[in-house]
Short mmCIF file of C-alpha atoms in Angstrom, two decimals:
data_model
loop_
_atom_site.label_atom_id
_atom_site.label_comp_id
_atom_site.label_asym_id
_atom_site.label_seq_id
_atom_site.Cartn_x
_atom_site.Cartn_y
_atom_site.Cartn_z
CA MET A 1 0.00 0.00 0.00
CA PRO A 2 1.30 3.48 -0.85
CA ARG A 3 1.88 5.98 1.95
CA TYR A 4 2.35 9.73 1.99
CA ASN A 5 3.83 11.03 5.24
CA ILE A 6 3.48 14.81 5.17
CA ARG A 7 6.22 16.60 7.08
CA LYS A 8 5.63 20.31 6.49
CA ARG A 9 2.69 22.33 5.19
CA ASP A 10 2.55 25.82 3.76
CA GLY A 11 -1.00 26.34 2.64
CA LEU A 12 -1.74 23.84 -0.11
CA ALA A 13 1.96 23.09 -0.57
CA ARG A 14 3.55 20.21 1.34
CA THR A 15 6.81 18.41 1.85
CA GLY A 16 6.95 14.75 2.85
CA LEU A 17 7.88 11.19 2.00
CA PHE A 18 5.91 9.13 -0.52
CA GLU A 19 6.39 5.37 -0.31
CA ASN A 20 5.29 3.11 -3.14
CA GLY A 21 6.50 -0.45 -2.80
CA ALA A 22 10.27 -0.41 -2.35
CA THR A 23 10.57 3.19 -3.57
CA THR A 24 10.66 6.15 -1.20
CA LEU A 25 10.57 9.62 -2.72
CA LYS A 26 10.99 12.93 -0.97
CA LEU A 27 8.32 15.34 -2.22
CA PRO A 28 8.01 17.69 -3.95
CA ALA A 29 10.13 16.09 -6.63
CA SER A 30 10.55 15.35 -10.31
CA ALA A 31 11.03 11.73 -11.32
CA ASP A 32 10.78 9.23 -14.16
CA CYS A 33 7.19 8.41 -13.29
CA GLU A 34 6.84 5.54 -15.75
CA GLU A 35 9.45 3.71 -13.69
CA LEU A 36 7.86 4.80 -10.42
CA PHE A 37 4.39 3.69 -11.59
CA PRO A 38 4.78 0.73 -13.99
CA ALA A 39 0.99 0.22 -14.16
CA LEU A 40 0.61 3.65 -15.73
CA ARG A 41 1.55 2.23 -19.16
CA GLU A 42 -1.45 -0.08 -19.15
CA GLU A 43 -4.13 2.26 -17.80
CA LYS A 44 -6.98 3.24 -20.12
CA TYR A 45 -9.03 6.44 -20.31
CA THR A 46 -6.64 8.43 -18.16
CA ASN A 47 -6.40 11.34 -20.59
CA ILE A 48 -9.99 12.60 -20.83
CA PRO A 49 -9.81 16.42 -21.20
CA LEU A 50 -10.52 18.38 -18.03
CA SER A 51 -13.13 20.42 -19.91
CA ALA A 52 -14.97 17.36 -21.24
CA PRO A 53 -18.71 17.20 -20.44
CA ALA A 54 -19.84 14.90 -17.65
CA ALA A 55 -21.59 12.50 -20.04
CA LEU A 56 -18.35 11.82 -21.92
CA VAL A 57 -16.28 11.45 -18.77
CA LEU A 58 -18.79 9.02 -17.24
CA GLN A 59 -18.82 6.97 -20.46
CA PHE A 60 -15.05 6.39 -20.26
CA PRO A 61 -14.05 6.30 -16.59
CA PRO A 62 -10.42 5.38 -15.82
CA ALA A 63 -9.91 1.83 -14.58
CA ASN A 64 -7.51 2.85 -11.77
CA THR A 65 -6.07 -0.63 -11.26
CA GLY A 66 -2.86 0.70 -9.70
CA GLN A 67 -0.99 3.85 -8.78
CA PRO A 68 -1.50 6.69 -9.53
CA ILE A 69 -5.26 7.11 -9.21
CA THR A 70 -6.66 9.29 -11.99
CA ILE A 71 -9.07 11.96 -10.74
CA HIS A 72 -11.24 14.32 -12.78
CA PRO A 73 -13.47 17.28 -11.89
CA ARG A 74 -16.50 15.42 -13.30
CA LEU A 75 -15.86 12.14 -11.47
CA ASP A 76 -16.53 11.09 -7.90
CA ASN A 77 -13.40 10.60 -5.87
CA SER A 78 -11.99 7.07 -5.85
CA ALA A 79 -8.68 7.77 -4.10
CA GLN A 80 -7.84 6.65 -0.58
CA SER A 81 -5.55 8.17 2.01
CA GLY A 82 -1.92 7.62 1.05
CA ASP A 83 -2.61 7.24 -2.68
CA CYS A 84 -0.92 9.26 -5.37
CA VAL A 85 -3.57 10.98 -7.47
CA MET A 86 -2.98 12.14 -11.04
CA VAL A 87 -4.74 14.98 -12.84
CA ALA A 88 -4.10 14.19 -16.48
CA GLY A 89 -3.88 17.13 -18.86
CA TRP A 90 -3.28 19.64 -16.08
CA HIS A 91 -0.83 21.54 -18.29
CA THR A 92 -3.81 22.55 -20.45
CA ALA A 93 -5.44 24.34 -17.52
CA TYR A 94 -2.95 27.22 -17.84
CA ALA A 95 -4.90 28.44 -20.85
CA ASN A 96 -7.77 29.48 -18.57
CA PRO A 97 -6.69 30.49 -15.05
CA ARG A 98 -10.29 30.72 -13.85
CA ASN A 99 -10.93 27.11 -14.84
CA TYR A 100 -7.56 26.13 -13.34
CA VAL A 101 -8.67 27.39 -9.93
CA ASP A 102 -12.25 26.14 -10.17
CA TRP A 103 -11.08 22.64 -11.10
CA LEU A 104 -8.40 22.69 -8.41
CA VAL A 105 -10.85 23.63 -5.65
CA GLU A 106 -13.37 21.05 -6.82
CA LEU A 107 -10.73 18.31 -6.86
CA LYS A 108 -9.14 19.25 -3.54
CA GLU A 109 -12.45 19.31 -1.71
CA LYS A 110 -13.36 15.75 -2.66
CA THR A 111 -9.93 14.11 -2.32
CA PRO A 112 -8.36 12.89 0.94
CA ALA A 113 -6.00 15.46 2.39
CA ASP A 114 -3.10 13.02 2.78
CA THR A 115 -2.72 12.07 -0.88
CA ALA A 116 0.23 12.94 -3.12
CA TRP A 117 -0.65 14.94 -6.25
CA TYR A 118 0.97 14.24 -9.63
CA ALA A 119 0.72 16.68 -12.56
CA PRO A 120 2.00 14.85 -15.67
CA ALA A 121 3.75 16.80 -18.43
CA ALA A 122 3.15 20.08 -16.59
CA ALA A 123 6.33 21.10 -14.78
CA LEU A 124 8.89 23.53 -16.14
CA PRO A 125 11.39 25.50 -14.09
CA SER A 126 9.10 28.50 -14.66
CA THR A 127 5.92 26.72 -13.46
CA ALA A 128 7.15 24.54 -10.60
CA ALA A 129 6.53 27.19 -7.93
CA ILE A 130 2.90 27.88 -8.90
CA LEU A 131 2.21 24.15 -9.23
CA CYS A 132 3.52 23.43 -5.72
CA TYR A 133 1.62 26.47 -4.42
CA SER A 134 -1.49 24.87 -5.96
CA GLY A 135 -0.89 21.66 -4.02
CA PHE A 136 0.93 19.44 -6.53
CA ASP A 137 3.82 17.35 -5.24
CA LEU A 138 5.13 15.12 -8.02
CA PHE A 139 6.25 15.92 -11.56
CA ASP A 140 7.90 14.19 -14.51
CA TYR A 141 10.36 15.36 -17.15
CA VAL A 142 7.98 15.28 -20.12
CA ALA A 143 7.48 19.05 -20.34
CA VAL A 144 11.19 19.93 -20.11
CA ASP A 145 12.11 17.15 -22.56
CA LEU A 146 9.62 18.59 -25.05
CA MET A 147 11.27 21.98 -24.61
CA THR A 148 14.61 20.32 -25.33
CA ALA A 149 13.19 18.84 -28.53
CA GLN A 150 12.09 22.34 -29.52
CA GLY A 151 15.56 23.74 -28.82
CA ARG A 152 14.52 25.83 -25.84
CA PHE A 153 16.76 26.65 -22.88
CA CYS A 154 14.65 26.59 -19.68
CA THR A 155 15.10 28.80 -16.63
CA PRO A 156 12.79 29.79 -13.74
CA GLU A 157 12.29 33.13 -15.50
CA GLY A 158 11.21 31.57 -18.81
CA ASP A 159 12.72 29.81 -21.82
CA PHE A 160 15.20 31.06 -24.41
CA PRO A 161 16.77 29.79 -27.64
CA LYS A 162 19.31 27.06 -27.00
CA GLU A 163 22.11 29.32 -28.22
CA VAL A 164 22.12 31.16 -24.89
CA MET A 165 23.68 28.05 -23.34
CA ALA A 166 27.01 29.34 -24.64
CA THR A 167 26.65 32.74 -22.96
CA GLY A 168 27.45 31.53 -19.44
CA MET A 169 23.92 32.11 -18.14
CA CYS A 170 24.16 28.77 -16.33
CA GLY A 171 27.15 26.77 -15.18
CA CYS A 172 25.54 23.38 -14.57
CA ALA A 173 27.09 20.14 -15.80
CA GLY A 174 24.70 20.03 -18.74
CA CYS A 175 25.77 23.49 -19.90
CA ARG A 176 29.45 22.65 -19.49
CA ASP A 177 28.96 19.58 -21.67
CA GLY A 178 26.64 21.27 -24.16
CA ASN A 179 23.83 18.91 -23.13
CA LEU A 180 20.56 20.87 -23.38
CA LYS A 181 18.44 17.98 -22.11
CA GLU A 182 20.50 17.60 -18.96
CA HIS A 183 20.45 21.36 -18.34
CA ASN A 184 16.66 21.55 -18.62
CA ARG A 185 16.19 18.59 -16.29
CA GLN A 186 18.67 20.03 -13.81
CA ALA A 187 16.97 23.44 -13.94
CA LEU A 188 13.68 21.77 -12.98
CA ARG A 189 15.27 19.81 -10.14
CA GLN A 190 17.00 22.93 -8.86
CA GLU A 191 13.80 24.98 -8.90
CA ILE A 192 11.92 22.25 -7.03
CA ALA A 193 14.70 22.16 -4.43
CA LEU A 194 14.35 25.94 -4.01
CA VAL A 195 10.57 25.62 -3.70
CA THR A 196 11.04 22.93 -1.06
CA ARG A 197 13.23 25.27 0.95
CA PHE A 198 10.63 28.03 0.81
CA ILE A 199 7.90 25.60 1.92
CA GLU A 200 10.03 24.58 4.89
CA GLN A 201 10.44 28.27 5.75
CA ALA A 202 6.68 28.85 5.30
CA GLN A 203 7.42 31.53 2.71
CA LEU A 204 6.31 29.97 -0.56
CA ARG A 205 3.87 32.82 -1.17
CA GLU A 206 6.76 35.28 -1.35
CA LEU A 207 8.55 33.10 -3.91
CA VAL A 208 5.40 32.71 -6.01
CA GLU A 209 4.78 36.46 -6.01
CA SER A 210 8.27 37.00 -7.41
CA ARG A 211 8.30 34.09 -9.87
CA CYS A 212 4.88 34.71 -11.44
CA ARG A 213 5.78 38.23 -12.63
CA MET A 214 7.17 36.79 -15.87
CA ASP A 215 3.95 34.96 -16.79
CA ALA A 216 0.52 36.62 -16.84
CA PRO A 217 -1.50 33.37 -16.45
CA GLN A 218 0.36 32.61 -13.21
CA VAL A 219 -0.51 36.03 -11.81
CA ALA A 220 -4.13 35.38 -12.74
CA ILE A 221 -4.03 31.95 -11.04
CA MET A 222 -2.70 33.48 -7.83
CA ARG A 223 -5.37 36.19 -7.89
CA HIS A 224 -8.17 33.72 -8.56
CA LEU A 225 -6.95 31.55 -5.67
CA ASP A 226 -6.97 34.62 -3.41
CA ASN A 227 -10.57 35.22 -4.45
CA LYS A 228 -11.44 31.72 -3.20
CA TYR A 229 -11.05 33.05 0.31
CA ALA A 230 -13.29 30.52 2.09
CA PHE A 231 -11.30 27.64 0.56
CA MET A 232 -7.84 29.14 1.00
CA GLU A 233 -8.44 30.46 4.52
CA VAL A 234 -8.94 26.93 5.83
CA GLN A 235 -5.65 25.82 4.29
CA GLN A 236 -3.42 28.67 5.46
CA PRO A 237 -1.73 28.41 8.88
CA ILE A 238 -2.89 30.79 11.57
CA ALA A 239 0.64 32.12 12.03
CA ARG A 240 4.12 31.67 10.63
CA ASN A 241 7.58 32.13 12.07
CA GLY A 242 9.54 34.83 10.29
CA ILE A 243 8.74 37.86 8.18
CA MET A 244 5.65 38.24 5.99
CA ARG A 245 6.92 40.29 3.06
CA ALA A 246 4.12 42.32 1.50
CA ASN A 247 6.02 43.54 -1.55
CA SER A 248 3.32 43.51 -4.23
CA GLY A 249 -0.24 44.61 -4.76
CA GLU A 250 -1.41 41.00 -4.42
CA SER A 251 -0.24 41.06 -0.80
CA MET A 252 -3.38 43.06 0.02
CA GLN A 253 -5.42 39.95 -0.79
CA ARG A 254 -3.31 37.39 1.09
CA VAL A 255 -5.29 35.16 3.41
CA GLU A 256 -3.26 36.30 6.43
CA VAL A 257 -4.08 39.95 5.68
CA ARG A 258 -7.80 39.41 5.12
CA ARG A 259 -8.11 37.07 8.11
CA PHE A 260 -6.44 39.61 10.41
CA ALA A 261 -8.78 42.38 9.28
CA ASP A 262 -11.85 40.16 9.64
CA ARG A 263 -10.86 39.18 13.18
CA VAL A 264 -10.10 42.75 14.22
CA VAL A 265 -13.55 43.78 13.01
CA GLY A 266 -15.53 40.69 13.98
CA ARG A 267 -13.79 39.11 16.98
CA TYR A 268 -11.61 41.65 18.73
CA ILE A 269 -13.13 43.41 21.74
CA PRO A 270 -11.54 46.81 22.51
CA PRO A 271 -11.13 48.16 26.05
CA ARG A 272 -13.84 50.26 27.63
CA CYS A 273 -12.87 53.62 26.25
CA ASP A 274 -14.68 56.23 24.17
CA VAL A 275 -11.61 58.07 22.84
CA ALA A 276 -9.40 56.65 20.08
CA VAL A 277 -6.16 57.91 18.57
CA LEU A 278 -5.17 56.85 15.07
CA LEU A 279 -1.40 56.51 14.76
CA PRO A 280 0.97 55.77 11.85
CA CYS A 281 2.88 52.50 11.70
CA SER A 282 6.64 52.11 12.07
CA ALA A 283 9.30 50.12 10.29
CA ARG A 284 10.20 48.30 13.48
CA LYS A 285 7.87 45.60 14.77
CA PRO A 286 6.26 45.39 17.22
CA TYR A 287 5.57 49.11 16.99
CA SER A 288 6.19 49.74 20.70
CA LEU A 289 9.89 48.96 20.19
CA SER A 290 10.28 51.91 17.80
CA GLN A 291 11.34 55.34 18.97
CA SER A 292 8.38 56.99 17.27
CA HIS A 293 5.81 54.86 19.10
CA ARG A 294 7.51 55.35 22.42
CA LYS A 295 6.99 59.06 21.87
CA PHE A 296 3.37 58.51 20.79
CA GLN A 297 2.66 56.47 23.91
CA MET A 298 4.18 59.12 26.15
CA ALA A 299 2.02 61.80 24.50
CA VAL A 300 -1.14 59.70 24.72
CA GLY A 301 -0.44 58.78 28.33
CA SER A 302 -2.98 55.92 28.39
CA ARG A 303 -5.82 58.41 27.90
CA ALA A 304 -7.07 56.93 24.63
CA HIS A 305 -7.28 53.66 22.75
CA GLU A 306 -4.36 53.46 20.32
CA LEU A 307 -5.10 52.21 16.80
CA ILE A 308 -2.33 51.96 14.21
CA VAL A 309 -3.29 52.60 10.58
CA THR A 310 -1.08 50.57 8.28
CA SER A 311 -0.84 48.87 4.91
CA PRO A 312 -1.58 46.10 4.15
CA LEU A 313 -3.31 45.13 7.43
CA GLY A 314 -5.57 48.15 7.69
CA LEU A 315 -5.91 48.64 11.43
CA VAL A 316 -3.85 47.20 14.29
CA PRO A 317 -5.09 47.82 17.86
CA ARG A 318 -2.18 48.31 20.24
CA GLU A 319 -3.13 45.11 22.10
CA LEU A 320 -2.57 43.04 18.96
CA GLU A 321 0.76 44.48 17.83
CA THR A 322 2.78 41.34 18.70
CA ILE A 323 0.38 38.88 17.03
CA TYR A 324 1.16 37.50 13.58
CA PRO A 325 1.08 39.13 11.08
CA ALA A 326 0.95 42.53 12.85
CA GLY A 327 4.33 41.98 14.49
CA HIS A 328 5.93 40.25 11.53
CA TYR A 329 5.22 42.09 8.26
CA ASP A 330 7.51 44.16 6.10
CA VAL A 331 6.47 46.52 3.30
CA PRO A 332 8.29 48.82 0.89
CA VAL A 333 7.86 52.35 2.26
CA THR A 334 7.34 55.05 -0.37
CA GLY A 335 4.85 57.38 1.32
CA TYR A 336 2.42 56.82 -1.56
CA TRP A 337 -0.72 54.70 -1.24
CA ASP A 338 -2.48 53.91 -4.52
CA ALA A 339 -6.24 54.10 -5.02
CA GLU A 340 -6.88 50.36 -4.55
CA GLU A 341 -4.75 50.28 -1.41
CA CYS A 342 -6.60 53.28 0.02
CA ALA A 343 -10.00 51.76 -0.77
CA ILE A 344 -9.18 48.45 0.92
CA ILE A 345 -7.73 50.00 4.06
CA ALA A 346 -10.46 52.63 4.31
CA GLY A 347 -12.96 49.77 4.09
CA VAL A 348 -11.36 48.05 7.09
CA LEU A 349 -11.49 51.28 9.11
CA GLU A 350 -15.09 51.89 8.11
CA ARG A 351 -16.17 48.41 9.22
CA TYR A 352 -14.36 48.83 12.53
CA PHE A 353 -15.84 52.25 13.30
CA ARG A 354 -19.36 51.10 12.47
CA ARG A 355 -18.98 48.22 14.93
CA HIS A 356 -17.05 50.09 17.65
CA GLN A 357 -18.17 53.66 18.17
CA TYR A 358 -16.08 56.26 19.98
CA ARG A 359 -17.02 59.67 21.35
CA ARG A 360 -13.83 61.14 19.91
CA ILE A 361 -11.43 59.93 17.21
CA ILE A 362 -8.17 61.84 16.93
CA ALA A 363 -6.17 61.36 13.73
CA HIS A 364 -2.47 61.77 14.41
CA LEU A 365 -1.57 60.94 10.83
CA GLU A 366 -0.18 62.26 7.58
CA GLY A 367 -0.06 61.21 3.93
CA GLY A 368 -1.85 58.08 2.78
CA ALA A 369 -2.85 57.02 6.29
CA LEU A 370 -4.61 60.35 6.85
CA LYS A 371 -6.32 60.03 3.48
CA VAL A 372 -7.83 56.63 4.27
CA ALA A 373 -8.90 57.78 7.75
CA ARG A 374 -10.79 60.67 6.17
CA GLN A 375 -12.40 58.34 3.63
CA ALA A 376 -13.56 55.98 6.38
CA ALA A 377 -14.84 58.82 8.56
CA GLU A 378 -16.81 60.29 5.68
CA ALA A 379 -18.34 56.90 4.88
CA CYS A 380 -19.35 56.43 8.54
CA GLY A 381 -20.59 59.98 9.00
CA ILE A 382 -18.20 60.71 11.87
CA THR A 383 -15.99 63.73 12.51
CA LEU A 384 -12.26 63.35 12.98
CA GLU A 385 -10.11 65.58 15.13
CA TYR A 386 -6.58 66.35 13.98
CA SER A 387 -3.46 66.65 16.12
CA CYS A 388 -0.71 66.35 13.52
CA THR A 389 1.05 69.40 12.12
CA GLY A 390 3.50 68.03 9.57
CA ASN A 391 5.68 65.21 10.87
CA PRO A 392 3.76 63.14 13.48
CA VAL A 393 6.92 62.76 15.58
CA SER A 394 7.79 66.47 15.61
CA PRO A 395 7.63 68.22 19.00
CA ALA A 396 4.80 70.43 17.76
CA SER A 397 2.70 67.43 16.70
CA LEU A 398 3.38 65.51 19.91
CA ASN A 399 2.48 68.55 22.02
CA ALA A 400 -0.73 68.97 20.02
CA LEU A 401 -1.60 65.31 20.65
CA ASP A 402 -0.94 65.73 24.36
CA ASP A 403 -3.06 68.89 24.51
CA SER A 404 -5.94 67.27 22.61
CA LEU A 405 -6.23 64.61 25.33
CA ALA A 406 -6.13 67.03 28.24
CA GLY A 407 -8.84 66.17 30.75
CA GLU A 408 -9.45 62.64 29.45
CA ARG A 409 -9.33 59.83 32.00
CA LYS A 410 -6.73 57.08 31.81
CA ILE A 411 -7.87 53.67 30.62
CA LYS A 412 -6.79 50.30 31.93
CA ASP A 413 -4.19 48.53 29.80
CA ASP A 414 -5.70 45.07 29.32
CA ARG A 415 -3.88 43.56 26.39
CA LEU A 416 -4.71 40.05 27.49
CA HIS A 417 -8.44 40.64 27.07
CA GLY A 418 -7.99 41.92 23.53
CA MET A 419 -5.65 39.11 22.54
CA ILE A 420 -7.96 36.41 23.90
CA SER A 421 -10.94 37.86 22.04
CA TYR A 422 -8.96 37.98 18.78
CA GLN A 423 -7.40 34.52 19.08
CA PHE A 424 -10.16 32.48 20.71
CA ASN A 425 -13.30 34.49 19.88
CA VAL A 426 -14.49 34.74 23.49
CA ASP A 427 -15.11 37.57 25.95
CA VAL A 428 -13.52 36.64 29.28
CA ASP A 429 -12.95 38.39 32.59
CA THR A 430 -9.21 39.01 32.96
CA LYS A 431 -9.48 40.93 36.23
CA GLY A 432 -6.61 40.13 38.58
CA THR A 433 -4.18 38.96 35.88
CA THR A 434 -0.70 40.44 35.80
CA LEU A 435 2.01 40.61 33.14
CA ARG A 436 5.51 39.39 33.95
CA GLY A 437 8.78 39.18 32.04
CA HIS A 438 10.42 41.27 29.34
CA TYR A 439 9.59 41.25 25.63
CA PRO A 440 9.54 38.79 23.97
CA GLU A 441 9.49 36.47 27.04
CA LEU A 442 6.13 37.49 28.50
CA PHE A 443 3.75 35.65 30.84
CA TYR A 444 0.30 36.33 32.24
CA SER A 445 -0.48 35.07 35.74
CA LYS A 446 -3.07 35.33 38.48
CA GLY A 447 -1.37 35.21 41.84
CA ASN A 448 1.27 32.50 41.56
CA THR A 449 -0.59 30.64 38.82
CA GLN A 450 0.63 31.08 35.27
CA LEU A 451 -2.20 31.32 32.77
CA PHE A 452 -0.64 32.23 29.43
CA SER A 453 2.72 32.74 27.80
CA ILE A 454 3.37 34.49 24.51
CA ASP A 455 4.97 32.47 21.73
CA THR A 456 8.15 34.31 20.85
CA GLY A 457 7.93 33.28 17.21
CA THR A 458 4.33 34.15 16.41
CA GLY A 459 3.17 36.46 19.22
CA MET A 460 0.18 34.19 19.88
CA LEU A 461 -1.04 33.26 23.36
CA ARG A 462 -0.20 29.78 24.67
CA PRO A 463 -2.63 28.79 27.44
CA THR A 464 -1.65 26.57 30.35
CA PHE A 465 -4.29 24.19 31.73
CA ASP A 466 -5.33 26.95 34.14
CA GLY A 467 -5.47 29.37 31.22
CA TRP A 468 -7.82 27.04 29.34
CA LYS A 469 -10.22 27.23 32.27
CA MET A 470 -10.75 30.89 31.33
CA ILE A 471 -11.78 29.90 27.79
CA PRO A 472 -15.18 28.23 28.20
CA GLU A 473 -15.56 26.85 24.68
CA GLY A 474 -13.94 26.43 21.30
CA TYR A 475 -10.55 25.23 20.09
CA ARG A 476 -11.03 21.74 21.50
CA VAL A 477 -9.85 18.47 19.99
CA TRP A 478 -11.59 15.39 21.41
CA ILE A 479 -9.75 12.07 21.43
CA ASP A 480 -10.50 8.41 22.12
CA ASP A 481 -10.13 6.77 25.52
CA PHE A 482 -6.32 6.76 25.77
CA ILE A 483 -3.46 8.74 27.30
CA PRO A 484 -1.24 10.26 24.59
CA GLU A 485 2.45 9.47 24.89
CA GLY A 486 3.51 12.28 22.60
CA ASP A 487 1.75 13.99 19.72
CA VAL A 488 -1.89 13.15 19.01
CA LEU A 489 -2.23 11.33 15.71
CA VAL A 490 -5.17 11.63 13.33
CA PRO A 491 -6.64 8.14 14.01
CA GLY A 492 -7.04 9.00 17.70
CA VAL A 493 -9.21 12.09 17.11
CA THR A 494 -12.98 11.75 17.41
CA LYS A 495 -14.11 15.36 16.95
CA THR A 496 -12.72 18.87 16.47
CA ASP A 497 -14.03 22.41 16.67
CA PRO A 498 -14.55 23.76 13.14
CA ASP A 499 -12.63 27.03 13.75
CA ILE A 500 -9.30 25.25 14.26
CA ARG A 501 -6.58 26.04 11.74
CA ASP A 502 -3.04 24.76 11.32
CA GLY A 503 -0.99 26.36 14.11
CA ASP A 504 -3.88 27.19 16.45
CA GLU A 505 -3.47 26.57 20.16
CA VAL A 506 -5.89 23.80 21.18
CA LEU A 507 -7.01 21.87 24.24
CA VAL A 508 -6.97 18.09 23.82
CA VAL A 509 -9.91 16.53 25.67
CA GLY A 510 -10.13 12.82 26.45
CA ALA A 511 -11.80 10.56 28.98
CA ARG A 512 -8.45 9.83 30.65
CA ALA A 513 -6.28 12.81 29.78
CA LEU A 514 -6.14 16.49 28.93
CA GLY A 515 -3.46 17.99 26.72
CA THR A 516 -2.43 21.38 25.47
CA GLY A 517 -0.60 21.98 22.24
CA ARG A 518 -0.74 23.28 18.71
CA ALA A 519 -2.88 21.97 15.87
CA ALA A 520 -0.89 20.49 12.99
CA LEU A 521 -3.90 20.34 10.66
CA PRO A 522 -7.01 22.42 10.08
CA SER A 523 -10.09 20.79 11.58
CA GLU A 524 -11.52 20.16 8.11
CA ASP A 525 -8.57 17.97 7.08
CA ILE A 526 -8.50 15.71 10.15
CA PRO A 527 -11.52 13.55 9.19
CA ARG A 528 -10.23 13.54 5.58
CA SER A 529 -6.94 11.96 6.63
CA LYS A 530 -5.99 8.58 8.06
CA ARG A 531 -2.43 9.24 9.17
CA GLY A 532 -0.22 12.01 10.39
CA VAL A 533 -0.05 14.33 13.40
CA ALA A 534 -3.23 16.16 14.39
CA VAL A 535 -1.89 18.01 17.46
CA ARG A 536 1.69 18.66 18.48
CA VAL A 537 1.32 18.23 22.22
CA ARG A 538 3.21 20.42 24.65
CA LYS A 539 1.90 18.97 27.91
CA ILE A 540 -0.36 16.12 29.06
CA LYS A 541 -2.07 15.50 32.38
CA LYS A 542 -4.17 12.56 33.49
CA VAL A 543 -7.76 13.11 34.65
#
């Protein structure tokens, strides 16, 4: 029986080990698939066009007597967990990016999550990144060998006439020997190795945004996938370690960006305060570590709720500044916000102000941030006050901000309450909790009992068992009647809360044990898998 042991996920992309008989292959990879799957030579009806009508597809269904299992948008799924599935003719989907994405979503939703995906005759050095981003794992050399037959020199940036081999553009063994076929194959293997590295770093999106610039259909595929927000949101991890680089216009539509804005508007509960100050962002993250925000905080003096206006996230309440992606993004700073950028961010502010109303809103902003604040205020029918005269950090501006808050009462700094509401979607009483430690090693306690720590990589809260007692519902994973001796595997899970995403903090609940840890799969994929880790457990206690 074939097996696919997934090691690392980055959205739809995965790395892992695929075992088929005596062969073990590290994925993603390119291989001579006729040798890997001998039965493929004998299979019939595996090449029905993806656009074929249902009647034709049903008339000639693939036999699927061995690996890989042929799947088609018009056929019911016949694959099992661990199988390798093949989407024949996938290279033709590039011609219509909308169909590419529609077919992909349809196929992914009806196929077990722990299957390896093979795209025959589809992979070139220039398409490997977008294919892996789409969830394909295994490729052959057919496409690059066809390019060799046509005298084309393949690179990740595109293909060129074979004569460029003599220009020193590449120094691989194939180029040194004048072997175009070997160069093209090596270029594909090298690109897949690079993609693998980016998956392991959870930064494949950044690579895809850079690679797709040379090919309009790939840009369209990425945009259409972003528009499938409900599908993609489930697949994307709740947080990543490292920097989220928002270097292109498409970054505004990334799942992490849209999810953050939706949670700020729909989940986050601000402190009891009727005065808000809108502040500009800073290059340094979290903002409080920057000199400018230290000055802002001194001027505000805890007399108003601090809201940071920023691109691409829209609005970051001060309480959420350490949480991914607010504490982890990087953008090119030009001082210019284009019309689409302004419209998106103004829309976030408008939604927030309609849901959370303040008696006073003071805009301590300039440039594009001030423009979007005005747009949002006009849409909501509210009046902004202004405290910025030129540079927001100038003494005159800071004094104006201080003066504008004269007479306002100080508010209680309760970051824990805001973070819990954002992360766990609950409103809890945090009275009596205290913050200990120094950034980034921070802990929340009540008396001598530790309740939460902050993950230094993602800025997310990590509850202890006592901390989970404050969260009455949600983010639970129920298991069978056993005591885990390490991570909780998929076969041991009986039920999960639907809001759980890859990377979420969860409470493991069993008849004989409780556990706390981090989800390794979204809740939707757990019942669609038969192997693999469901929860990476940090601590277990018997009950």
